[in-house]
CSV table of C-alpha atoms in Angstrom, one decimal:
chain,number,residue,atom,x,y,z
T,1,MET,CA,115.3,103.0,89.6
T,2,ARG,CA,113.2,104.1,92.5
T,3,ILE,CA,110.5,106.4,91.1
T,4,LEU,CA,108.1,108.1,93.4
T,5,ALA,CA,108.0,105.1,95.7
T,6,CYS,CA,108.1,107.4,98.8
T,7,ALA,CA,104.7,108.5,100.1
T,8,LEU,CA,103.0,107.9,103.4
T,9,ALA,CA,104.6,104.5,103.6
T,10,CYS,CA,108.1,106.0,103.4
T,11,LEU,CA,107.5,108.4,106.3
T,12,LEU,CA,107.7,105.7,108.9
T,13,GLN,CA,108.8,102.2,107.9
T,14,SER,CA,108.0,100.2,111.0
T,15,ALA,CA,105.0,97.9,110.8
T,16,TRP,CA,101.7,99.0,112.2
T,17,ALA,CA,99.4,96.1,111.5
T,18,GLN,CA,98.5,93.5,114.1
T,19,ALA,CA,96.5,90.4,113.8
T,20,GLU,CA,93.2,92.3,114.4
T,21,GLU,CA,93.9,94.4,111.3
T,22,ALA,CA,93.0,91.6,109.0
T,23,ASP,CA,90.0,90.7,111.1
T,24,ARG,CA,88.4,94.1,110.8
T,25,GLY,CA,88.9,94.4,107.0
T,26,GLN,CA,85.8,94.5,104.8
T,27,ASP,CA,85.4,93.5,101.2
T,28,LEU,CA,83.5,95.0,98.2
T,29,ALA,CA,83.2,93.3,94.9
T,30,ARG,CA,84.6,94.7,91.7
T,31,ALA,CA,82.9,94.2,88.3
T,32,ASP,CA,85.7,91.8,87.3
T,33,GLY,CA,84.9,89.5,90.3
T,34,SER,CA,87.9,90.5,92.4
T,35,ARG,CA,87.5,92.0,95.8
T,36,ILE,CA,88.4,95.4,97.2
T,37,ARG,CA,89.7,95.2,100.8
T,38,PHE,CA,89.1,98.2,103.0
T,39,TYR,CA,89.3,99.2,106.6
T,40,LEU,CA,87.0,101.6,108.5
T,41,ASP,CA,88.4,102.8,111.8
T,42,GLN,CA,85.6,104.2,113.9
T,43,ARG,CA,86.8,106.5,116.6
T,44,GLU,CA,83.8,105.6,118.8
T,45,ALA,CA,82.0,102.3,118.1
T,46,SER,CA,79.0,103.5,120.1
T,47,ALA,CA,78.5,106.8,118.3
T,48,GLN,CA,78.3,107.8,114.6
T,49,ALA,CA,80.9,110.3,113.5
T,50,ASP,CA,79.9,113.2,111.2
T,51,GLN,CA,83.2,113.1,109.3
T,52,LEU,CA,85.2,110.6,107.3
T,53,LEU,CA,88.9,111.0,106.5
T,54,VAL,CA,90.0,108.9,103.5
T,55,VAL,CA,93.8,108.3,103.7
T,56,ILE,CA,95.4,107.3,100.4
T,57,GLN,CA,98.9,105.8,100.4
T,58,GLY,CA,101.6,106.2,97.8
T,59,SER,CA,102.9,104.0,95.1
T,60,ASP,CA,104.7,101.2,96.9
T,61,CYS,CA,103.7,97.5,96.9
T,62,ASN,CA,102.7,97.3,100.6
T,63,SER,CA,99.5,96.9,102.5
T,64,VAL,CA,98.0,100.2,103.8
T,65,THR,CA,97.8,98.5,107.2
T,66,ARG,CA,101.6,98.8,107.4
T,67,VAL,CA,101.6,102.6,107.3
T,68,GLU,CA,102.3,103.7,110.8
T,69,ALA,CA,102.1,107.4,109.9
T,70,ILE,CA,98.3,107.1,109.6
T,71,ARG,CA,98.0,106.5,113.3
T,72,ALA,CA,101.1,108.5,114.4
T,73,TYR,CA,100.3,111.6,112.5
T,74,ILE,CA,97.6,111.7,109.8
T,75,ALA,CA,94.8,110.8,112.2
T,76,ARG,CA,95.4,114.2,113.9
T,77,VAL,CA,94.3,116.1,110.8
T,78,MET,CA,90.6,115.3,111.8
T,79,PRO,CA,90.7,114.0,115.4
T,80,ALA,CA,86.9,113.4,115.5
T,81,ALA,CA,86.6,111.7,112.1
T,82,ASP,CA,86.5,108.0,111.3
T,83,ILE,CA,89.3,106.9,109.0
T,84,LEU,CA,88.9,104.9,105.8
T,85,THR,CA,91.8,103.2,104.0
T,86,VAL,CA,91.6,101.1,100.9
T,87,GLU,CA,94.1,98.4,99.7
T,88,LYS,CA,95.4,98.4,96.2
T,89,TYR,CA,94.4,95.8,93.7
T,90,GLY,CA,95.7,92.3,94.8
T,91,ILE,CA,97.0,93.4,98.2
T,92,ASP,CA,95.8,92.7,101.7
T,93,ALA,CA,97.1,92.8,105.2
T,94,SER,CA,98.9,89.4,104.8
T,95,LEU,CA,101.6,91.0,102.7
T,96,PRO,CA,104.7,91.7,104.8
T,97,TYR,CA,106.2,95.2,104.8
T,98,SER,CA,109.2,95.8,102.4
T,99,ASP,CA,110.9,99.0,101.3
T,100,ASP,CA,112.2,97.3,98.2
T,101,PRO,CA,110.3,98.8,95.2
T,102,ALA,CA,111.2,95.7,93.1
T,103,ARG,CA,110.3,93.2,95.8
T,104,ALA,CA,110.0,89.6,94.4
T,105,ASP,CA,106.8,88.8,96.4
T,106,CYS,CA,104.7,91.6,95.1
T,107,PRO,CA,101.4,90.0,94.1
T,108,LEU,CA,101.1,89.5,90.3
T,109,ALA,CA,97.5,90.8,90.4
T,110,TYR,CA,98.8,94.1,91.7
T,111,VAL,CA,101.5,94.4,89.0
T,112,ARG,CA,99.0,93.6,86.3
T,113,HIS,CA,96.0,95.7,87.4
T,114,ASP,CA,97.1,98.5,89.7
T,115,SER,CA,96.8,102.0,88.2
T,116,LEU,CA,95.8,105.5,89.3
T,117,ALA,CA,92.4,105.2,87.7
T,118,GLN,CA,91.8,101.8,89.2
T,119,ARG,CA,92.6,103.2,92.7
T,120,ALA,CA,90.3,106.2,92.2
T,121,ALA,CA,87.5,103.9,91.0
T,122,ASP,CA,88.0,101.5,94.0
T,123,LEU,CA,88.0,104.4,96.4
T,124,ASP,CA,84.8,105.9,94.9
T,125,ALA,CA,83.0,102.6,95.1
T,126,VAL,CA,84.0,102.0,98.7
T,127,ILE,CA,83.1,105.5,99.8
T,128,ALA,CA,79.7,105.1,98.2
T,129,ASP,CA,79.2,101.8,100.1
T,130,VAL,CA,80.4,103.3,103.4
T,131,LEU,CA,78.2,106.4,103.0
T,132,ARG,CA,75.1,104.2,102.4
T,133,ARG,CA,75.7,102.5,105.7
T,134,HIS,CA,77.0,105.3,107.9
T,135,GLY,CA,75.8,108.6,106.4
T,136,TYR,CA,78.9,110.8,107.0
T,137,ARG,CA,78.2,114.5,106.6
T,138,GLN,CA,81.6,115.4,105.2
T,139,VAL,CA,84.3,113.3,103.5
T,140,VAL,CA,87.9,114.5,103.2
T,141,ALA,CA,90.5,112.8,100.9
T,142,LEU,CA,94.1,113.0,101.9
T,143,GLY,CA,97.1,111.6,100.0
T,144,GLY,CA,100.8,112.0,99.5
T,145,SER,CA,103.0,111.4,96.4
T,146,GLU,CA,101.0,109.0,94.2
T,147,GLY,CA,98.3,109.2,96.8
T,148,ALA,CA,98.0,112.9,96.2
T,149,VAL,CA,97.3,112.4,92.5
T,150,VAL,CA,94.7,109.7,93.3
T,151,ALA,CA,93.0,112.0,95.7
T,152,HIS,CA,92.7,114.6,93.0
T,153,LEU,CA,91.3,112.0,90.5
T,154,LEU,CA,88.8,110.9,93.2
T,155,ALA,CA,87.6,114.5,93.8
T,156,ALA,CA,87.3,115.1,90.0
T,157,ARG,CA,85.1,112.1,89.5
T,158,SER,CA,83.0,112.2,92.7
T,159,ASP,CA,80.7,114.7,94.3
T,160,ARG,CA,81.0,112.9,97.6
T,161,ILE,CA,84.3,114.6,98.4
T,162,SER,CA,84.0,117.7,100.6
T,163,ALA,CA,87.7,118.7,100.5
T,164,THR,CA,91.1,117.3,99.3
T,165,ILE,CA,94.6,117.5,100.8
T,166,ALA,CA,97.4,116.5,98.6
T,167,PHE,CA,101.1,116.7,99.4
T,168,ASN,CA,104.2,116.2,97.2
T,169,GLY,CA,102.1,114.9,94.3
T,170,GLY,CA,104.0,116.5,91.5
T,171,GLY,CA,103.2,118.7,88.6
T,172,ARG,CA,101.1,118.4,85.5
T,173,TRP,CA,103.0,115.5,83.9
T,174,PHE,CA,104.5,112.5,85.6
T,175,LEU,CA,107.4,112.3,83.1
T,176,ASP,CA,108.6,115.8,84.1
T,177,ASP,CA,108.7,114.7,87.7
T,178,VAL,CA,110.7,111.6,86.9
T,179,LEU,CA,113.2,113.6,84.9
T,180,HIS,CA,113.5,116.0,87.9
T,181,SER,CA,114.1,113.0,90.1
T,182,ILE,CA,116.9,111.8,87.8
T,183,ALA,CA,118.5,115.3,87.7
T,184,SER,CA,118.4,115.4,91.5
T,185,ALA,CA,120.0,112.0,92.0
T,186,PRO,CA,123.8,111.4,92.5
T,187,GLY,CA,125.8,110.9,89.3
T,188,THR,CA,127.8,112.7,86.6
T,189,PRO,CA,126.1,114.9,84.0
T,190,ARG,CA,126.8,112.2,81.4
T,191,GLU,CA,125.2,109.5,83.6
T,192,LYS,CA,122.1,111.7,84.2
T,193,ALA,CA,121.8,112.6,80.5
T,194,GLU,CA,121.9,108.8,79.7
T,195,SER,CA,119.3,108.1,82.3
T,196,LYS,CA,117.0,110.8,81.0
T,197,ARG,CA,117.3,109.4,77.4
T,198,GLY,CA,116.6,106.0,78.7
T,199,MET,CA,113.5,107.2,80.6
T,200,ARG,CA,112.1,109.1,77.6
T,201,ALA,CA,112.7,105.9,75.5
T,202,PHE,CA,110.9,103.8,78.0
T,203,ALA,CA,108.0,106.3,78.1
T,204,ARG,CA,107.7,106.0,74.3
T,205,HIS,CA,107.8,102.2,74.5
T,206,VAL,CA,105.0,102.2,77.0
T,207,ARG,CA,102.8,104.4,74.9
T,208,THR,CA,103.4,102.5,71.7
T,209,ALA,CA,103.6,98.9,73.0
T,210,THR,CA,101.6,96.3,71.2
T,211,PRO,CA,99.2,94.2,73.3
T,212,ALA,CA,101.8,91.3,73.3
T,213,ALA,CA,104.6,93.6,74.5
T,214,ARG,CA,102.5,95.2,77.3
T,215,ALA,CA,102.6,92.0,79.4
T,216,ALA,CA,106.3,92.2,79.6
T,217,ILE,CA,106.5,95.8,80.8
T,218,ALA,CA,107.6,96.0,84.5
T,219,ALA,CA,109.7,98.7,86.1
T,220,SER,CA,110.0,100.0,89.6
T,221,GLY,CA,107.4,97.5,90.8
T,222,HIS,CA,104.8,98.5,88.3
T,223,GLY,CA,103.3,97.0,85.2
T,224,TYR,CA,102.0,98.4,81.9
T,225,ARG,CA,98.6,99.7,83.2
T,226,TRP,CA,100.2,101.7,85.9
T,227,TRP,CA,102.9,103.2,83.7
T,228,ARG,CA,100.5,104.1,80.9
T,229,ASP,CA,98.1,105.7,83.3
T,230,ALA,CA,100.8,107.6,85.1
T,231,LEU,CA,102.3,108.9,81.9
T,232,ASP,CA,99.0,109.9,80.4
T,233,THR,CA,97.4,111.6,83.4
T,234,ASP,CA,97.2,115.3,83.0
T,235,GLN,CA,97.0,116.5,86.5
T,236,LEU,CA,96.2,120.1,85.4
T,237,ALA,CA,93.1,118.9,83.6
T,238,VAL,CA,92.2,116.8,86.6
T,239,LEU,CA,92.4,119.7,89.0
T,240,GLN,CA,90.4,121.9,86.5
T,241,ALA,CA,87.6,119.4,86.7
T,242,SER,CA,87.4,119.3,90.5
T,243,ARG,CA,85.1,121.8,92.3
T,244,SER,CA,85.6,121.1,96.0
T,245,PRO,CA,88.3,122.9,98.1
T,246,ALA,CA,91.8,121.5,97.6
T,247,LEU,CA,95.0,122.1,99.5
T,248,ILE,CA,98.1,121.4,97.5
T,249,ILE,CA,101.3,121.1,99.7
T,250,GLN,CA,104.7,120.9,98.1
T,251,ALA,CA,108.1,120.5,99.8
T,252,GLY,CA,110.6,122.9,98.3
T,253,ALA,CA,113.6,120.5,98.6
T,254,ASP,CA,111.7,117.6,97.0
T,255,ASP,CA,114.0,115.4,94.9
T,256,SER,CA,111.2,113.0,93.8
T,257,VAL,CA,108.9,115.5,92.1
T,258,SER,CA,109.5,118.9,90.7
T,259,PRO,CA,108.5,121.8,93.0
T,260,GLU,CA,108.9,124.1,90.0
T,261,ALA,CA,106.4,122.1,87.9
T,262,VAL,CA,103.9,122.1,90.8
T,263,LEU,CA,104.2,125.9,91.2
T,264,ALA,CA,103.7,126.3,87.4
T,265,MET,CA,100.6,124.1,87.5
T,266,VAL,CA,99.1,126.0,90.4
T,267,ALA,CA,99.8,129.3,88.7
T,268,ARG,CA,97.9,128.2,85.6
T,269,LEU,CA,95.0,127.0,87.8
T,270,HIS,CA,94.8,130.4,89.5
T,271,GLN,CA,95.1,132.2,86.2
T,272,ALA,CA,92.2,130.2,85.0
T,273,GLY,CA,90.1,131.4,87.9
T,274,LYS,CA,90.2,128.2,90.0
T,275,ARG,CA,89.7,129.7,93.5
T,276,ASN,CA,89.1,126.4,95.2
T,277,ILE,CA,92.8,125.6,95.0
T,278,THR,CA,95.1,126.6,98.0
T,279,TYR,CA,98.8,126.2,97.6
T,280,LYS,CA,101.3,125.9,100.5
T,281,THR,CA,105.0,125.3,100.3
T,282,TYR,CA,107.7,124.3,102.8
T,283,ALA,CA,110.9,125.6,101.3
T,284,SER,CA,113.4,123.5,103.2
T,285,LEU,CA,111.5,120.1,103.5
T,286,ASP,CA,112.1,117.1,101.3
T,287,HIS,CA,109.7,114.5,99.8
T,288,ARG,CA,109.3,112.8,103.2
T,289,LEU,CA,108.7,116.2,104.9
T,290,ARG,CA,112.1,116.1,106.6
T,291,GLY,CA,114.3,119.2,107.1
T,292,PRO,CA,118.0,119.6,106.2
T,293,ASP,CA,118.9,118.0,109.6
T,294,GLY,CA,116.9,114.9,108.7
T,295,GLN,CA,114.2,115.6,111.3
T,296,SER,CA,110.6,115.0,110.4
T,297,HIS,CA,108.3,118.0,110.2
T,298,MET,CA,105.2,115.8,109.6
T,299,ALA,CA,103.6,116.9,112.8
T,300,GLU,CA,103.9,120.6,111.9
T,301,VAL,CA,102.5,120.0,108.4
T,302,VAL,CA,99.6,118.0,109.8
T,303,ASP,CA,98.7,120.9,112.1
T,304,ASP,CA,98.6,123.2,109.1
T,305,MET,CA,96.4,120.7,107.3
T,306,ALA,CA,94.0,120.8,110.2
T,307,ALA,CA,94.0,124.6,110.3
T,308,TRP,CA,93.2,124.8,106.6
T,309,LEU,CA,90.3,122.4,106.9
T,310,GLN,CA,88.8,124.6,109.5
T,311,ASP,CA,89.2,127.6,107.2
T,312,ALA,CA,87.5,125.6,104.5
T,313,GLY,CA,84.5,125.0,106.7
T,314,ILE,CA,85.4,121.4,107.5
T,315,VAL,CA,84.8,121.5,111.2
T,316,PRO,CA,83.6,118.8,113.7
């Protein structure tokens, strides 16, 4: 079952990385002794940029260096900014690209350790390190699908984030988005009902698994830590804790996450007086920001992101 595997990496599937990508990667130590691999693309090596754009990929088991959309589209959100990308636990540029969510060569360290919280912690640590050395005036976090949720988690835990842009990140609870994905998939009503029952049973198993059983949990390319974290994350509470400006973008024809759940979450935030949240929807676009004719509207959405940043005071 392919669950929320589409994010930035699904927008364009051709490889971006070249040999120099691995050469320019930098490392930062984690407390457990492992290393965080990250990449800082400086627009002008001879001049210090004022802004840093942190681009956060989705939930697939791929190197962030393979995401062509970062160069083809996302970089246009902040044309003068340097770009920071951070690999997930256990992944580096040597991992070939694959669109198979259950790929056999996915690093075991990734399956065992990757989670939303781990990614947010890694990003926070890397941003702190980069700011110590480069002193950017403004830092913007941008993510799609799972990357959107991670961007919100990062903004909630860090005062270093000036603004956040999140697209197609789902509603309050991950399980509701998965059930929406099942309902939107091909199949008979009976098949969908069985799939929903199976998903609810799997969620209960994850939440009640003994330490011994946790090691055996693996589904859609993710292990226990990822599943438990995804199921337990209350995105409404996360957004209530963030104070910096945030743009939430949701495609209205999204089959992977529930547009209705996103709208309900945003409504609750606005009712609670959260005026830092801006919501924008594209009624006819899907999870990959494609229209009914299959054509990508990513460029249009990116232009709207850039315009919102200017309105929010994030200007070169």
